[in-house]
GROMACS .gro file of N, CA and C in nm:
model
  234
    1UNK      N    1   0.673   1.004  -0.497
    1UNK     CA    2   0.587   0.907  -0.561
    1UNK      C    3   0.486   0.981  -0.650
    2UNK      N    4   0.470   0.936  -0.771
    2UNK     CA    5   0.376   0.997  -0.865
    2UNK      C    6   0.251   0.908  -0.872
    3UNK      N    7   0.150   0.943  -0.797
    3UNK     CA    8   0.029   0.861  -0.786
    3UNK      C    9  -0.084   0.925  -0.866
    4UNK      N   10  -0.144   0.848  -0.959
    4UNK     CA   11  -0.252   0.904  -1.041
    4UNK      C   12  -0.375   0.938  -0.957
    5UNK      N   13  -0.394   0.869  -0.847
    5UNK     CA   14  -0.512   0.896  -0.764
    5UNK      C   15  -0.493   1.020  -0.676
    6UNK      N   16  -0.370   1.046  -0.636
    6UNK     CA   17  -0.343   1.167  -0.558
    6UNK      C   18  -0.356   1.292  -0.645
    7UNK      N   19  -0.333   1.275  -0.774
    7UNK     CA   20  -0.337   1.387  -0.867
    7UNK      C   21  -0.460   1.382  -0.958
    8UNK      N   22  -0.567   1.325  -0.910
    8UNK     CA   23  -0.690   1.308  -0.987
    8UNK      C   24  -0.749   1.442  -1.026
    9UNK      N   25  -0.784   1.456  -1.152
    9UNK     CA   26  -0.848   1.578  -1.201
    9UNK      C   27  -0.998   1.566  -1.172
   10UNK      N   28  -1.041   1.621  -1.059
   10UNK     CA   29  -1.182   1.608  -1.019
   10UNK      C   30  -1.275   1.693  -1.105
   11UNK      N   31  -1.219   1.771  -1.196
   11UNK     CA   32  -1.300   1.847  -1.289
   11UNK      C   33  -1.359   1.759  -1.399
   12UNK      N   34  -1.304   1.640  -1.417
   12UNK     CA   35  -1.354   1.547  -1.517
   12UNK      C   36  -1.470   1.466  -1.460
   13UNK      N   37  -1.574   1.449  -1.539
   13UNK     CA   38  -1.692   1.374  -1.495
   13UNK      C   39  -1.655   1.234  -1.448
   14UNK      N   40  -1.560   1.171  -1.517
   14UNK     CA   41  -1.520   1.034  -1.482
   14UNK      C   42  -1.456   1.026  -1.343
   15UNK      N   43  -1.409   1.137  -1.291
   15UNK     CA   44  -1.342   1.139  -1.160
   15UNK      C   45  -1.431   1.196  -1.051
   16UNK      N   46  -1.560   1.191  -1.071
   16UNK     CA   47  -1.655   1.242  -0.972
   16UNK      C   48  -1.641   1.164  -0.842
   17UNK      N   49  -1.625   1.233  -0.733
   17UNK     CA   50  -1.617   1.167  -0.603
   17UNK      C   51  -1.759   1.134  -0.558
   18UNK      N   52  -1.785   1.004  -0.542
   18UNK     CA   53  -1.917   0.959  -0.498
   18UNK      C   54  -1.932   0.972  -0.347
   19UNK      N   55  -1.822   0.948  -0.277
   19UNK     CA   56  -1.824   0.956  -0.131
   19UNK      C   57  -1.681   0.975  -0.083
   20UNK      N   58  -1.670   1.049   0.025
   20UNK     CA   59  -1.539   1.069   0.087
   20UNK      C   60  -1.554   1.045   0.236
   21UNK      N   61  -1.469   0.960   0.292
   21UNK     CA   62  -1.470   0.934   0.435
   21UNK      C   63  -1.336   0.980   0.492
   22UNK      N   64  -1.316   0.954   0.617
   22UNK     CA   65  -1.191   0.996   0.683
   22UNK      C   66  -1.069   0.937   0.611
   23UNK      N   67  -1.078   0.811   0.567
   23UNK     CA   68  -0.962   0.743   0.511
   23UNK      C   69  -0.972   0.702   0.365
   24UNK      N   70  -1.090   0.720   0.304
   24UNK     CA   71  -1.111   0.669   0.169
   24UNK      C   72  -1.188   0.768   0.082
   25UNK      N   73  -1.170   0.751  -0.049
   25UNK     CA   74  -1.248   0.822  -0.149
   25UNK      C   75  -1.307   0.717  -0.241
   26UNK      N   76  -1.434   0.732  -0.276
   26UNK     CA   77  -1.501   0.638  -0.365
   26UNK      C   78  -1.529   0.710  -0.496
   27UNK      N   79  -1.483   0.651  -0.608
   27UNK     CA   80  -1.508   0.709  -0.740
   27UNK      C   81  -1.557   0.600  -0.834
   28UNK      N   82  -1.633   0.639  -0.938
   28UNK     CA   83  -1.673   0.540  -1.039
   28UNK      C   84  -1.553   0.507  -1.128
   29UNK      N   85  -1.563   0.400  -1.202
   29UNK     CA   86  -1.457   0.371  -1.298
   29UNK      C   87  -1.513   0.386  -1.439
   30UNK      N   88  -1.427   0.419  -1.530
   30UNK     CA   89  -1.466   0.436  -1.669
   30UNK      C   90  -1.414   0.315  -1.746
   31UNK      N   91  -1.498   0.259  -1.831
   31UNK     CA   92  -1.456   0.146  -1.913
   31UNK      C   93  -1.451   0.015  -1.840
   32UNK      N   94  -1.519   0.006  -1.726
   32UNK     CA   95  -1.520  -0.120  -1.653
   32UNK      C   96  -1.601  -0.224  -1.729
   33UNK      N   97  -1.579  -0.348  -1.699
   33UNK     CA   98  -1.647  -0.457  -1.768
   33UNK      C   99  -1.790  -0.479  -1.718
   34UNK      N  100  -1.820  -0.426  -1.601
   34UNK     CA  101  -1.954  -0.441  -1.545
   34UNK      C  102  -2.007  -0.307  -1.499
   35UNK      N  103  -2.138  -0.291  -1.503
   35UNK     CA  104  -2.201  -0.169  -1.452
   35UNK      C  105  -2.186  -0.163  -1.300
   36UNK      N  106  -2.171  -0.043  -1.249
   36UNK     CA  107  -2.165  -0.025  -1.105
   36UNK      C  108  -2.029  -0.051  -1.044
   37UNK      N  109  -1.928  -0.063  -1.125
   37UNK     CA  110  -1.794  -0.089  -1.073
   37UNK      C  111  -1.738   0.041  -1.017
   38UNK      N  112  -1.683   0.036  -0.896
   38UNK     CA  113  -1.628   0.155  -0.830
   38UNK      C  114  -1.487   0.126  -0.779
   39UNK      N  115  -1.417   0.232  -0.748
   39UNK     CA  116  -1.287   0.222  -0.682
   39UNK      C  117  -1.299   0.283  -0.543
   40UNK      N  118  -1.252   0.210  -0.445
   40UNK     CA  119  -1.241   0.261  -0.309
   40UNK      C  120  -1.092   0.284  -0.288
   41UNK      N  121  -1.054   0.411  -0.286
   41UNK     CA  122  -0.913   0.448  -0.280
   41UNK      C  123  -0.876   0.496  -0.140
   42UNK      N  124  -0.769   0.443  -0.089
   42UNK     CA  125  -0.719   0.491   0.040
   42UNK      C  126  -0.655   0.628   0.020
   43UNK      N  127  -0.676   0.717   0.116
   43UNK     CA  128  -0.615   0.850   0.109
   43UNK      C  129  -0.466   0.845   0.143
   44UNK      N  130  -0.427   0.742   0.216
   44UNK     CA  131  -0.287   0.723   0.253
   44UNK      C  132  -0.233   0.605   0.172
   45UNK      N  133  -0.108   0.609   0.136
   45UNK     CA  134  -0.048   0.500   0.059
   45UNK      C  135  -0.014   0.383   0.151
   46UNK      N  136  -0.057   0.263   0.109
   46UNK     CA  137  -0.027   0.140   0.179
   46UNK      C  138   0.032   0.041   0.080
   47UNK      N  139   0.126  -0.040   0.125
   47UNK     CA  140   0.182  -0.143   0.037
   47UNK      C  141   0.088  -0.262   0.025
   48UNK      N  142   0.015  -0.291   0.132
   48UNK     CA  143  -0.080  -0.402   0.130
   48UNK      C  144  -0.182  -0.385   0.241
   49UNK      N  145  -0.282  -0.469   0.239
   49UNK     CA  146  -0.393  -0.459   0.336
   49UNK      C  147  -0.348  -0.487   0.480
   50UNK      N  148  -0.238  -0.557   0.497
   50UNK     CA  149  -0.190  -0.588   0.632
   50UNK      C  150  -0.144  -0.463   0.707
   51UNK      N  151  -0.117  -0.356   0.635
   51UNK     CA  152  -0.075  -0.232   0.699
   51UNK      C  153  -0.191  -0.152   0.757
   52UNK      N  154  -0.313  -0.186   0.721
   52UNK     CA  155  -0.429  -0.111   0.770
   52UNK      C  156  -0.454  -0.139   0.917
   53UNK      N  157  -0.482  -0.035   0.991
   53UNK     CA  158  -0.521  -0.054   1.132
   53UNK      C  159  -0.661  -0.114   1.135
   54UNK      N  160  -0.701  -0.165   1.248
   54UNK     CA  161  -0.835  -0.223   1.261
   54UNK      C  162  -0.944  -0.120   1.230
   55UNK      N  163  -0.921   0.004   1.272
   55UNK     CA  164  -1.019   0.111   1.246
   55UNK      C  165  -1.035   0.137   1.095
   56UNK      N  166  -0.923   0.142   1.025
   56UNK     CA  167  -0.926   0.168   0.881
   56UNK      C  168  -0.986   0.048   0.808
   57UNK      N  169  -0.951  -0.074   0.850
   57UNK     CA  170  -1.010  -0.194   0.789
   57UNK      C  171  -1.161  -0.195   0.806
   58UNK      N  172  -1.207  -0.159   0.924
   58UNK     CA  173  -1.351  -0.157   0.950
   58UNK      C  174  -1.420  -0.055   0.859
   59UNK      N  175  -1.360   0.061   0.844
   59UNK     CA  176  -1.416   0.164   0.756
   59UNK      C  177  -1.422   0.113   0.612
   60UNK      N  178  -1.316   0.047   0.568
   60UNK     CA  179  -1.308  -0.008   0.432
   60UNK      C  180  -1.418  -0.113   0.409
   61UNK      N  181  -1.429  -0.207   0.501
   61UNK     CA  182  -1.529  -0.313   0.485
   61UNK      C  183  -1.671  -0.260   0.497
   62UNK      N  184  -1.691  -0.154   0.575
   62UNK     CA  185  -1.823  -0.090   0.582
   62UNK      C  186  -1.860  -0.026   0.449
   63UNK      N  187  -1.761   0.035   0.382
   63UNK     CA  188  -1.786   0.092   0.249
   63UNK      C  189  -1.820  -0.017   0.148
   64UNK      N  190  -1.747  -0.127   0.153
   64UNK     CA  191  -1.775  -0.238   0.062
   64UNK      C  192  -1.918  -0.287   0.083
   65UNK      N  193  -1.957  -0.308   0.206
   65UNK     CA  194  -2.092  -0.359   0.236
   65UNK      C  195  -2.198  -0.258   0.193
   66UNK      N  196  -2.174  -0.132   0.218
   66UNK     CA  197  -2.270  -0.028   0.179
   66UNK      C  198  -2.296  -0.031   0.029
   67UNK      N  199  -2.189  -0.037  -0.050
   67UNK     CA  200  -2.206  -0.035  -0.196
   67UNK      C  201  -2.256  -0.169  -0.249
   68UNK      N  202  -2.221  -0.279  -0.185
   68UNK     CA  203  -2.279  -0.408  -0.223
   68UNK      C  204  -2.430  -0.405  -0.209
   69UNK      N  205  -2.477  -0.357  -0.097
   69UNK     CA  206  -2.622  -0.348  -0.073
   69UNK      C  207  -2.689  -0.256  -0.175
   70UNK      N  208  -2.625  -0.143  -0.201
   70UNK     CA  209  -2.679  -0.047  -0.297
   70UNK      C  210  -2.687  -0.110  -0.436
   71UNK      N  211  -2.580  -0.177  -0.478
   71UNK     CA  212  -2.577  -0.236  -0.611
   71UNK      C  213  -2.672  -0.355  -0.621
   72UNK      N  214  -2.692  -0.426  -0.511
   72UNK     CA  215  -2.787  -0.536  -0.513
   72UNK      C  216  -2.928  -0.482  -0.539
   73UNK      N  217  -2.962  -0.369  -0.480
   73UNK     CA  218  -3.093  -0.307  -0.505
   73UNK      C  219  -3.106  -0.258  -0.648
   74UNK      N  220  -2.999  -0.198  -0.700
   74UNK     CA  221  -3.005  -0.140  -0.836
   74UNK      C  222  -2.995  -0.246  -0.944
   75UNK      N  223  -2.896  -0.336  -0.931
   75UNK     CA  224  -2.867  -0.432  -1.039
   75UNK      C  225  -2.920  -0.572  -1.010
   76UNK      N  226  -2.978  -0.591  -0.891
   76UNK     CA  227  -3.032  -0.722  -0.851
   76UNK      C  228  -2.924  -0.829  -0.840
   77UNK      N  229  -2.799  -0.787  -0.816
   77UNK     CA  230  -2.687  -0.877  -0.795
   77UNK      C  231  -2.570  -0.797  -0.739
   78UNK      N  232  -2.467  -0.865  -0.692
   78UNK     CA  233  -2.346  -0.797  -0.642
   78UNK      C  234  -2.259  -0.762  -0.760
   0.00000   0.00000   0.00000
């Protein structure tokens, strides 16, 4: 499988890793339509969210909530 996220050139500013957890990497996006848009990328390939274990789902939703709160403080909205 040729995955652009697995082969990310972290030397580029646009690919700066904002956070890395056991199962996910968080990076900013370039050219997004809104400020503060990020990608939460799974380190393992999944076909859909139903494949995530409860532990991984919890980690994912914790990351979402963390960045929602952060963006609410910065941008005054989600």
